[in-house]
PDB file of C-alpha atoms in Angstrom:
ATOM      1  CA  GLY K 217     -49.249  32.655 -21.616  1.00 77.00           C
ATOM      2  CA  HIS K 218     -49.330  29.300 -23.619  1.00 83.00           C
ATOM      3  CA  THR K 219     -47.943  25.624 -22.669  1.00 87.00           C
ATOM      4  CA  VAL K 220     -45.074  24.515 -24.638  1.00 87.00           C
ATOM      5  CA  ARG K 221     -43.179  21.234 -24.230  1.00 87.00           C
ATOM      6  CA  VAL K 222     -39.315  21.125 -24.032  1.00 85.00           C
ATOM      7  CA  MET K 223     -38.022  17.752 -25.334  1.00 82.00           C
ATOM      8  CA  CYS K 224     -34.787  15.906 -25.170  1.00 79.00           C
ATOM      9  CA  GLY K 225     -35.186  12.935 -27.396  1.00 74.00           C
ATOM     10  CA  THR K 226     -38.321  11.250 -26.009  1.00 77.00           C
ATOM     11  CA  ASP K 227     -38.103  12.856 -22.495  1.00 80.00           C
ATOM     12  CA  GLY K 228     -40.133  16.018 -22.068  1.00 84.00           C
ATOM     13  CA  GLN K 229     -41.377  18.673 -19.722  1.00 86.00           C
ATOM     14  CA  SER K 230     -44.143  21.161 -20.006  1.00 89.00           C
ATOM     15  CA  VAL K 231     -43.861  24.826 -19.152  1.00 87.00           C
ATOM     16  CA  ARG K 232     -46.093  27.805 -19.514  1.00 88.00           C
ATOM     17  CA  THR K 233     -44.858  30.884 -21.085  1.00 89.00           C
ATOM     18  CA  ALA K 234     -44.853  34.340 -19.583  1.00 90.00           C
ATOM     19  CA  LEU K 235     -47.052  37.119 -21.106  1.00 87.00           C
ATOM     20  CA  ASP K 236     -44.138  38.140 -23.301  1.00 87.00           C
ATOM     21  CA  GLY K 237     -43.826  34.573 -24.678  1.00 85.00           C
ATOM     22  CA  THR K 238     -40.502  33.784 -22.919  1.00 89.00           C
ATOM     23  CA  TYR K 239     -39.993  30.610 -20.687  1.00 84.00           C
ATOM     24  CA  ALA K 240     -37.413  28.976 -18.575  1.00 88.00           C
ATOM     25  CA  ILE K 241     -37.409  25.408 -17.015  1.00 85.00           C
ATOM     26  CA  PRO K 242     -34.747  23.254 -15.220  1.00 85.00           C
ATOM     27  CA  PHE K 243     -34.317  20.085 -17.197  1.00 78.00           C
ATOM     28  CA  THR K 244     -32.503  16.902 -16.074  1.00 73.00           C
ATOM     29  CA  VAL K 245     -30.685  15.461 -19.003  1.00 71.00           C
ATOM     30  CA  ARG K 246     -30.769  11.523 -18.698  1.00 69.00           C
ATOM     31  CA  ARG K 247     -29.009  10.638 -22.163  1.00 67.00           C
ATOM     32  CA  ARG K 248     -27.561  12.300 -25.200  1.00 69.00           C
ATOM     33  CA  CYS K 249     -30.258  13.837 -27.391  1.00 69.00           C
ATOM     34  CA  ASN K 250     -31.455  16.688 -29.646  1.00 73.00           C
ATOM     35  CA  PHE K 251     -33.118  19.638 -27.686  1.00 76.00           C
ATOM     36  CA  TYR K 252     -36.237  21.050 -29.306  1.00 77.00           C
ATOM     37  CA  VAL K 253     -39.403  22.766 -28.079  1.00 86.00           C
ATOM     38  CA  HIS K 254     -42.923  22.077 -29.358  1.00 84.00           C
ATOM     39  CA  TYR K 255     -46.012  24.200 -29.128  1.00 83.00           C
ATOM     40  CA  PRO K 256     -49.075  22.056 -29.743  1.00 81.00           C
ATOM     41  CA  SER K 257     -51.760  24.682 -30.734  1.00 74.00           C
ATOM     42  CA  HIS K 258     -55.144  24.198 -29.247  1.00 70.00           C
ATOM     43  CA  GLU K 259     -56.533  27.095 -31.422  1.00 68.00           C
ATOM     44  CA  PRO K 260     -55.929  26.001 -34.849  1.00 64.00           C
ATOM     45  CA  GLN K 261     -58.064  28.671 -36.407  1.00 63.00           C
ATOM     46  CA  THR K 262     -55.686  31.407 -35.092  1.00 65.00           C
ATOM     47  CA  LEU K 263     -52.427  29.837 -34.039  1.00 67.00           C
ATOM     48  CA  LEU K 264     -50.470  27.005 -35.659  1.00 71.00           C
ATOM     49  CA  SER K 265     -48.492  24.460 -34.030  1.00 75.00           C
ATOM     50  CA  SER K 266     -44.695  24.949 -34.101  1.00 81.00           C
ATOM     51  CA  THR K 267     -41.458  23.114 -33.392  1.00 80.00           C
ATOM     52  CA  ALA K 268     -37.948  24.579 -32.977  1.00 79.00           C
ATOM     53  CA  SER K 269     -34.584  22.987 -32.407  1.00 78.00           C
ATOM     54  CA  ALA K 270     -31.866  24.366 -30.028  1.00 71.00           C
ATOM     55  CA  ARG K 271     -29.128  26.263 -31.823  1.00 70.00           C
ATOM     56  CA  PRO K 272     -26.405  25.420 -31.166  1.00 64.00           C
ATOM     57  CA  THR K 273     -27.427  21.881 -29.713  1.00 65.00           C
ATOM     58  CA  PRO K 274     -26.049  21.589 -26.168  1.00 69.00           C
ATOM     59  CA  GLU K 275     -23.109  19.180 -25.829  1.00 72.00           C
ATOM     60  CA  VAL K 276     -23.974  16.385 -23.514  1.00 74.00           C
ATOM     61  CA  HIS K 277     -21.280  14.342 -21.818  1.00 83.00           C
ATOM     62  CA  VAL K 278     -21.726  10.907 -20.293  1.00 87.00           C
ATOM     63  CA  ARG K 279     -20.083  10.017 -17.049  1.00 90.00           C
ATOM     64  CA  THR K 280     -18.633   6.423 -17.066  1.00 95.00           C
ATOM     65  CA  ARG K 281     -17.790   3.924 -14.343  1.00 95.00           C
ATOM     66  CA  PHE K 282     -16.276   0.500 -13.734  1.00 97.00           C
ATOM     67  CA  ALA K 283     -18.622  -2.116 -12.186  1.00 96.00           C
ATOM     68  CA  ASP K 284     -18.473  -5.526 -11.015  1.00 97.00           C
ATOM     69  CA  VAL K 285     -14.797  -5.770 -11.302  1.00 97.00           C
ATOM     70  CA  GLU K 286     -13.509  -9.119 -10.046  1.00 95.00           C
ATOM     71  CA  TRP K 287     -10.032  -9.066  -8.574  1.00 97.00           C
ATOM     72  CA  PRO K 288      -8.426 -12.571  -7.758  1.00 96.00           C
ATOM     73  CA  ARG K 289      -7.674 -13.191  -4.174  1.00 95.00           C
ATOM     74  CA  ALA K 290      -4.427 -14.484  -5.215  1.00 96.00           C
ATOM     75  CA  VAL K 291      -2.555 -15.585  -8.246  1.00 96.00           C
ATOM     76  CA  GLU K 292      -0.604 -18.953  -8.664  1.00 94.00           C
ATOM     77  CA  ARG K 293       3.088 -18.381  -9.285  1.00 91.00           C
ATOM     78  CA  GLY K 294       4.210 -18.436 -12.870  1.00 89.00           C
ATOM     79  CA  LYS K 295       0.369 -17.910 -14.013  1.00 92.00           C
ATOM     80  CA  ARG K 296      -1.531 -15.132 -15.397  1.00 96.00           C
ATOM     81  CA  ILE K 297      -3.972 -13.007 -13.642  1.00 97.00           C
ATOM     82  CA  LEU K 298      -7.466 -12.616 -14.964  1.00 97.00           C
ATOM     83  CA  VAL K 299      -9.479  -9.351 -14.322  1.00 98.00           C
ATOM     84  CA  THR K 300     -13.090  -9.118 -15.564  1.00 97.00           C
ATOM     85  CA  GLY K 301     -15.557  -6.281 -15.221  1.00 97.00           C
ATOM     86  CA  TYR K 302     -17.882  -3.801 -16.931  1.00 97.00           C
ATOM     87  CA  LEU K 303     -17.671  -0.246 -18.156  1.00 97.00           C
ATOM     88  CA  TYR K 304     -21.005   1.497 -18.026  1.00 95.00           C
ATOM     89  CA  GLY K 305     -22.227   5.080 -19.096  1.00 92.00           C
ATOM     90  CA  ASN K 306     -24.640   6.912 -16.766  1.00 86.00           C
ATOM     91  CA  GLU K 307     -27.474   6.861 -19.565  1.00 80.00           C
ATOM     92  CA  ASP K 308     -30.385   4.553 -19.228  1.00 73.00           C
ATOM     93  CA  ALA K 309     -30.328   4.164 -15.344  1.00 79.00           C
ATOM     94  CA  GLY K 310     -26.795   4.102 -15.405  1.00 83.00           C
ATOM     95  CA  PHE K 311     -26.189   0.944 -17.531  1.00 89.00           C
ATOM     96  CA  SER K 312     -25.622   2.238 -21.000  1.00 89.00           C
ATOM     97  CA  PRO K 313     -22.896   0.679 -23.081  1.00 90.00           C
ATOM     98  CA  VAL K 314     -19.727   2.575 -23.796  1.00 92.00           C
ATOM     99  CA  ARG K 315     -19.023   1.360 -27.613  1.00 88.00           C
ATOM    100  CA  GLY K 316     -15.527   1.615 -28.856  1.00 91.00           C
ATOM    101  CA  ALA K 317     -13.841   1.923 -25.580  1.00 96.00           C
ATOM    102  CA  ARG K 318     -10.550   0.116 -24.375  1.00 97.00           C
ATOM    103  CA  VAL K 319      -9.257  -0.487 -20.983  1.00 98.00           C
ATOM    104  CA  ARG K 320      -5.696  -0.989 -19.787  1.00 98.00           C
ATOM    105  CA  LEU K 321      -4.155  -3.226 -16.983  1.00 98.00           C
ATOM    106  CA  GLU K 322      -1.172  -1.956 -15.087  1.00 98.00           C
ATOM    107  CA  PHE K 323       1.091  -3.510 -12.297  1.00 98.00           C
ATOM    108  CA  SER K 324       3.041  -2.202  -9.544  1.00 98.00           C
ATOM    109  CA  PRO K 325       5.149  -3.912  -6.881  1.00 97.00           C
ATOM    110  CA  ASP K 326       4.902  -1.265  -4.439  1.00 96.00           C
ATOM    111  CA  GLY K 327       1.829   0.959  -5.452  1.00 95.00           C
ATOM    112  CA  ARG K 328       4.036   3.704  -6.854  1.00 95.00           C
ATOM    113  CA  ARG K 329       5.955   2.583  -9.895  1.00 95.00           C
ATOM    114  CA  TRP K 330       3.339   1.311 -12.587  1.00 97.00           C
ATOM    115  CA  LYS K 331       4.037  -0.737 -15.644  1.00 97.00           C
ATOM    116  CA  HIS K 332       1.825  -1.574 -18.661  1.00 97.00           C
ATOM    117  CA  ALA K 333       0.499  -5.117 -18.432  1.00 97.00           C
ATOM    118  CA  GLY K 334      -2.213  -5.399 -20.932  1.00 97.00           C
ATOM    119  CA  ASP K 335      -5.165  -3.886 -22.904  1.00 97.00           C
ATOM    120  CA  SER K 336      -8.536  -5.086 -23.754  1.00 96.00           C
ATOM    121  CA  PRO K 337     -11.542  -3.753 -25.963  1.00 97.00           C
ATOM    122  CA  VAL K 338     -14.900  -3.413 -24.315  1.00 96.00           C
ATOM    123  CA  SER K 339     -17.653  -5.549 -25.799  1.00 96.00           C
ATOM    124  CA  GLU K 340     -20.940  -4.263 -26.997  1.00 93.00           C
ATOM    125  CA  GLU K 341     -22.455  -5.500 -23.794  1.00 92.00           C
ATOM    126  CA  SER K 342     -19.867  -3.386 -21.843  1.00 94.00           C
ATOM    127  CA  HIS K 343     -17.836  -6.410 -20.588  1.00 96.00           C
ATOM    128  CA  PHE K 344     -14.017  -6.720 -20.622  1.00 97.00           C
ATOM    129  CA  GLU K 345     -11.392  -9.176 -19.590  1.00 97.00           C
ATOM    130  CA  LEU K 346      -7.775  -8.374 -18.881  1.00 97.00           C
ATOM    131  CA  SER K 347      -5.033 -10.892 -18.562  1.00 97.00           C
ATOM    132  CA  ALA K 348      -1.341 -10.597 -17.943  1.00 97.00           C
ATOM    133  CA  LEU K 349       1.506 -12.712 -16.388  1.00 96.00           C
ATOM    134  CA  ALA K 350       1.840 -12.033 -12.797  1.00 95.00           C
ATOM    135  CA  PRO K 351       5.520 -11.078 -12.081  1.00 94.00           C
ATOM    136  CA  GLY K 352       5.139 -11.225  -8.318  1.00 94.00           C
ATOM    137  CA  LYS K 353       2.886  -9.984  -5.426  1.00 96.00           C
ATOM    138  CA  GLY K 354       1.801  -6.387  -5.983  1.00 97.00           C
ATOM    139  CA  TYR K 355      -1.022  -3.965  -6.792  1.00 98.00           C
ATOM    140  CA  TRP K 356      -3.089  -3.944 -10.045  1.00 98.00           C
ATOM    141  CA  ARG K 357      -5.062  -1.209 -11.450  1.00 98.00           C
ATOM    142  CA  ILE K 358      -7.291  -0.548 -14.631  1.00 98.00           C
ATOM    143  CA  ARG K 359      -8.085   2.661 -16.440  1.00 97.00           C
ATOM    144  CA  THR K 360      -9.561   3.610 -19.850  1.00 97.00           C
ATOM    145  CA  LEU K 361      -7.299   3.742 -22.802  1.00 94.00           C
ATOM    146  CA  GLN K 362      -9.855   4.911 -25.110  1.00 93.00           C
ATOM    147  CA  VAL K 363     -13.531   6.246 -24.808  1.00 93.00           C
ATOM    148  CA  PRO K 364     -15.904   7.917 -27.171  1.00 90.00           C
ATOM    149  CA  SER K 365     -15.442  11.809 -27.288  1.00 86.00           C
ATOM    150  CA  TYR K 366     -18.745  12.325 -25.643  1.00 85.00           C
ATOM    151  CA  CYS K 367     -17.688  10.270 -22.481  1.00 89.00           C
ATOM    152  CA  THR K 368     -15.789  11.337 -19.439  1.00 89.00           C
ATOM    153  CA  SER K 369     -13.036   8.892 -17.956  1.00 92.00           C
ATOM    154  CA  PRO K 370     -14.068   6.733 -14.921  1.00 95.00           C
ATOM    155  CA  GLY K 371     -10.646   7.334 -13.448  1.00 95.00           C
ATOM    156  CA  VAL K 372      -8.464   4.593 -12.200  1.00 97.00           C
ATOM    157  CA  LEU K 373      -9.708   1.577 -10.140  1.00 97.00           C
ATOM    158  CA  ARG K 374      -6.970  -0.145  -8.099  1.00 97.00           C
ATOM    159  CA  SER K 375      -6.810  -3.544  -6.268  1.00 97.00           C
ATOM    160  CA  ALA K 376      -5.666  -4.322  -2.828  1.00 97.00           C
ATOM    161  CA  LEU K 377      -2.291  -6.215  -2.516  1.00 97.00           C
ATOM    162  CA  ILE K 378      -2.602  -9.454  -4.500  1.00 97.00           C
ATOM    163  CA  PRO K 379      -0.135 -12.137  -3.364  1.00 97.00           C
ATOM    164  CA  VAL K 380       1.490 -14.791  -5.486  1.00 96.00           C
ATOM    165  CA  LYS K 381       1.329 -18.257  -4.206  1.00 96.00           C
ATOM    166  CA  ASP K 382       2.371 -21.945  -4.972  1.00 96.00           C
ATOM    167  CA  ARG K 383      -0.254 -24.730  -5.341  1.00 96.00           C
ATOM    168  CA  THR K 384      -0.254 -27.631  -2.951  1.00 98.00           C
ATOM    169  CA  ARG K 385      -1.933 -31.186  -3.224  1.00 98.00           C
ATOM    170  CA  PHE K 386      -2.120 -34.415  -1.461  1.00 98.00           C
ATOM    171  CA  THR K 387      -1.022 -37.623  -3.085  1.00 98.00           C
ATOM    172  CA  GLY K 388      -1.345 -41.329  -1.873  1.00 97.00           C
ATOM    173  CA  PHE K 389      -4.038 -40.498   0.627  1.00 98.00           C
ATOM    174  CA  ASN K 390      -5.636 -43.548   2.323  1.00 98.00           C
ATOM    175  CA  ALA K 391      -7.570 -44.429   5.387  1.00 97.00           C
ATOM    176  CA  SER K 392      -7.392 -48.281   6.051  1.00 96.00           C
ATOM    177  CA  PRO K 393      -8.241 -51.045   6.596  1.00 96.00           C
ATOM    178  CA  GLU K 394     -11.490 -51.127   4.910  1.00 93.00           C
ATOM    179  CA  PRO K 395     -13.621 -52.546   6.483  1.00 94.00           C
ATOM    180  CA  VAL K 396     -12.338 -52.318   9.998  1.00 96.00           C
ATOM    181  CA  ARG K 397     -13.601 -53.828  13.261  1.00 96.00           C
ATOM    182  CA  LYS K 398     -15.043 -51.379  15.831  1.00 96.00           C
ATOM    183  CA  GLY K 399     -12.384 -50.601  18.339  1.00 96.00           C
ATOM    184  CA  ALA K 400      -9.466 -51.422  16.101  1.00 97.00           C
ATOM    185  CA  ALA K 401      -6.991 -48.978  14.626  1.00 97.00           C
ATOM    186  CA  ILE K 402      -7.528 -46.954  11.587  1.00 97.00           C
ATOM    187  CA  THR K 403      -4.390 -45.700   9.811  1.00 98.00           C
ATOM    188  CA  VAL K 404      -4.583 -42.450   7.836  1.00 98.00           C
ATOM    189  CA  LYS K 405      -1.629 -41.594   5.584  1.00 97.00           C
ATOM    190  CA  GLY K 406      -0.875 -39.360   2.732  1.00 98.00           C
ATOM    191  CA  THR K 407       1.859 -37.031   1.104  1.00 98.00           C
ATOM    192  CA  LEU K 408       1.854 -33.202   1.088  1.00 98.00           C
ATOM    193  CA  GLN K 409       3.280 -31.634  -2.124  1.00 98.00           C
ATOM    194  CA  ARG K 410       3.810 -28.144  -3.446  1.00 97.00           C
ATOM    195  CA  ARG K 411       4.221 -26.923  -7.054  1.00 95.00           C
ATOM    196  CA  THR K 412       7.446 -25.073  -7.764  1.00 90.00           C
ATOM    197  CA  PRO K 413       7.797 -22.192 -10.132  1.00 83.00           C
ATOM    198  CA  ALA K 414       9.097 -24.589 -12.556  1.00 86.00           C
ATOM    199  CA  GLY K 415       6.014 -26.618 -12.545  1.00 88.00           C
ATOM    200  CA  VAL K 416       7.482 -29.734 -10.653  1.00 95.00           C
ATOM    201  CA  TRP K 417       5.727 -31.090  -7.674  1.00 97.00           C
ATOM    202  CA  LYS K 418       7.888 -31.717  -4.749  1.00 97.00           C
ATOM    203  CA  ALA K 419       7.495 -32.944  -1.115  1.00 97.00           C
ATOM    204  CA  PHE K 420       6.321 -30.270   1.458  1.00 98.00           C
ATOM    205  CA  GLY K 421       7.844 -31.114   4.601  1.00 97.00           C
ATOM    206  CA  LYS K 422       7.454 -29.745   8.184  1.00 97.00           C
ATOM    207  CA  ARG K 423       3.919 -28.417   7.537  1.00 97.00           C
ATOM    208  CA  ALA K 424       0.878 -28.747   9.652  1.00 98.00           C
ATOM    209  CA  VAL K 425      -1.886 -30.896   8.232  1.00 98.00           C
ATOM    210  CA  THR K 426      -5.303 -31.420   9.825  1.00 98.00           C
ATOM    211  CA  ILE K 427      -7.069 -34.929   9.794  1.00 98.00           C
ATOM    212  CA  GLU K 428     -10.878 -34.362   9.245  1.00 98.00           C
ATOM    213  CA  PHE K 429     -13.731 -36.854   9.629  1.00 98.00           C
ATOM    214  CA  ARG K 430     -17.431 -36.741   8.642  1.00 98.00           C
ATOM    215  CA  PRO K 431     -19.754 -39.446   9.964  1.00 97.00           C
ATOM    216  CA  LYS K 432     -21.909 -41.266   7.628  1.00 96.00           C
ATOM    217  CA  GLY K 433     -25.198 -39.358   7.212  1.00 95.00           C
ATOM    218  CA  SER K 434     -23.716 -36.063   8.369  1.00 96.00           C
ATOM    219  CA  GLY K 435     -22.830 -32.994   6.166  1.00 95.00           C
ATOM    220  CA  THR K 436     -20.259 -31.550   8.588  1.00 97.00           C
ATOM    221  CA  TRP K 437     -16.515 -32.389   8.828  1.00 98.00           C
ATOM    222  CA  ARG K 438     -14.916 -32.517  12.206  1.00 97.00           C
ATOM    223  CA  ARG K 439     -11.275 -31.584  12.820  1.00 97.00           C
ATOM    224  CA  LEU K 440      -9.813 -34.563  14.666  1.00 97.00           C
ATOM    225  CA  ARG K 441      -6.129 -33.832  15.018  1.00 97.00           C
ATOM    226  CA  THR K 442      -3.197 -31.660  13.560  1.00 97.00           C
ATOM    227  CA  VAL K 443       0.087 -33.151  12.861  1.00 97.00           C
ATOM    228  CA  LYS K 444       3.109 -32.049  10.957  1.00 97.00           C
ATOM    229  CA  THR K 445       4.499 -33.759   7.803  1.00 98.00           C
ATOM    230  CA  ASN K 446       7.962 -35.248   7.886  1.00 98.00           C
ATOM    231  CA  ALA K 447      10.861 -34.203   5.735  1.00 97.00           C
ATOM    232  CA  LYS K 448       9.394 -36.108   2.925  1.00 97.00           C
ATOM    233  CA  GLY K 449       5.927 -34.482   3.186  1.00 98.00           C
ATOM    234  CA  ARG K 450       4.338 -37.741   4.543  1.00 98.00           C
ATOM    235  CA  VAL K 451       1.662 -38.035   7.179  1.00 97.00           C
ATOM    236  CA  LEU K 452       0.902 -41.076   9.119  1.00 97.00           C
ATOM    237  CA  THR K 453      -1.268 -41.242  12.212  1.00 97.00           C
ATOM    238  CA  ARG K 454      -3.754 -43.677  13.837  1.00 97.00           C
ATOM    239  CA  PHE K 455      -7.319 -43.399  15.241  1.00 97.00           C
ATOM    240  CA  LYS K 456      -9.629 -45.775  17.103  1.00 96.00           C
ATOM    241  CA  ALA K 457     -12.448 -47.026  14.888  1.00 96.00           C
ATOM    242  CA  VAL K 458     -15.722 -45.807  16.192  1.00 95.00           C
ATOM    243  CA  ARG K 459     -18.125 -45.365  13.397  1.00 96.00           C
ATOM    244  CA  ASP K 460     -18.601 -45.352   9.731  1.00 97.00           C
ATOM    245  CA  GLY K 461     -17.587 -42.272   7.867  1.00 97.00           C
ATOM    246  CA  TYR K 462     -15.418 -40.290   5.553  1.00 98.00           C
ATOM    247  CA  TRP K 463     -11.685 -39.416   6.253  1.00 98.00           C
ATOM    248  CA  ARG K 464      -9.651 -36.608   4.496  1.00 98.00           C
ATOM    249  CA  LEU K 465      -6.459 -34.526   5.058  1.00 98.00           C
ATOM    250  CA  SER K 466      -6.556 -30.728   5.034  1.00 98.00           C
ATOM    251  CA  PHE K 467      -3.790 -28.148   4.494  1.00 98.00           C
ATOM    252  CA  ALA K 468      -4.735 -24.589   5.544  1.00 97.00           C
ATOM    253  CA  GLU K 469      -3.846 -21.473   3.069  1.00 96.00           C
ATOM    254  CA  ALA K 470      -0.668 -19.762   4.138  1.00 95.00           C
ATOM    255  CA  PRO K 471       0.862 -16.535   2.868  1.00 93.00           C
ATOM    256  CA  LEU K 472       2.968 -18.143   0.203  1.00 94.00           C
ATOM    257  CA  PHE K 473       0.840 -21.158  -0.563  1.00 97.00           C
ATOM    258  CA  PHE K 474      -2.713 -22.141  -1.517  1.00 97.00           C
ATOM    259  CA  GLY K 475      -4.606 -24.538   0.828  1.00 97.00           C
ATOM    260  CA  SER K 476      -5.613 -27.822  -0.500  1.00 98.00           C
ATOM    261  CA  ARG K 477      -7.701 -31.071   0.646  1.00 98.00           C
ATOM    262  CA  SER K 478      -7.409 -34.703  -0.222  1.00 98.00           C
ATOM    263  CA  ALA K 479     -10.100 -36.788  -1.713  1.00 97.00           C
ATOM    264  CA  ALA K 480     -12.448 -38.330   0.987  1.00 97.00           C
ATOM    265  CA  ASP K 481     -12.041 -42.048   1.758  1.00 98.00           C
ATOM    266  CA  TYR K 482     -14.992 -43.985   3.143  1.00 97.00           C
ATOM    267  CA  VAL K 483     -14.254 -46.642   5.975  1.00 97.00           C
ATOM    268  CA  ASP K 484     -16.986 -49.075   7.087  1.00 97.00           C
ATOM    269  CA  VAL K 485     -16.662 -49.806  10.776  1.00 97.00           C
ATOM    270  CA  ARG K 486     -18.277 -53.210  11.788  1.00 94.00           C
TER     271      ARG K 486
END
């Protein structure tokens, strides 16, 4: 018996031949490569070193996978969804580039009927970005449109239900007077608005708004009171001045609306 080395590219394993010169060895293929076997002779006077390639060369397929795909939590009404991620092959510890690939984005309102939304090439670094106008709440999925012939498809990756929401904002927020005498009244006011699908900001009435306070020198906001906006979206409420600090208004996220906060307003209590 003699020791021969079975090679796949730069990967190799040694095996000893039987008395009749035959050998067999299980070999884990880690990447596409050319198979060959090499016999390094240690007896150059009687035996020469020899190398032989596999005929035919085994066809090696590369499994692919989607990775680090980022689905948005929600999409603003009338805006585009942006989905980013990577497409990797399972060579080189599972992070090999899949060159020449393309991916497709599809949308479904119910998870059953799917419609083409957009395509994107995969970069040399395996990254892709897909974007499409969001027609409403629904499900999104990505799949490969094109991969190299030696690659297998990663299948389909689907999102959870992604809602479509309207933006909100506060305008005219103010906490006054500034400064204020300790024990006197501080008036907090502002207006809550929502952005319509036409892009127009309108008053957002009859909605719960929280007044929050952060004392000077503290990093924590405290919820002091929750009130409802009037029909014109306005908030007006008063507090007893106790200590220096920052005031703001907060609107919590809702099924059809994004949350928002006003800018902070500092009041000096003397």
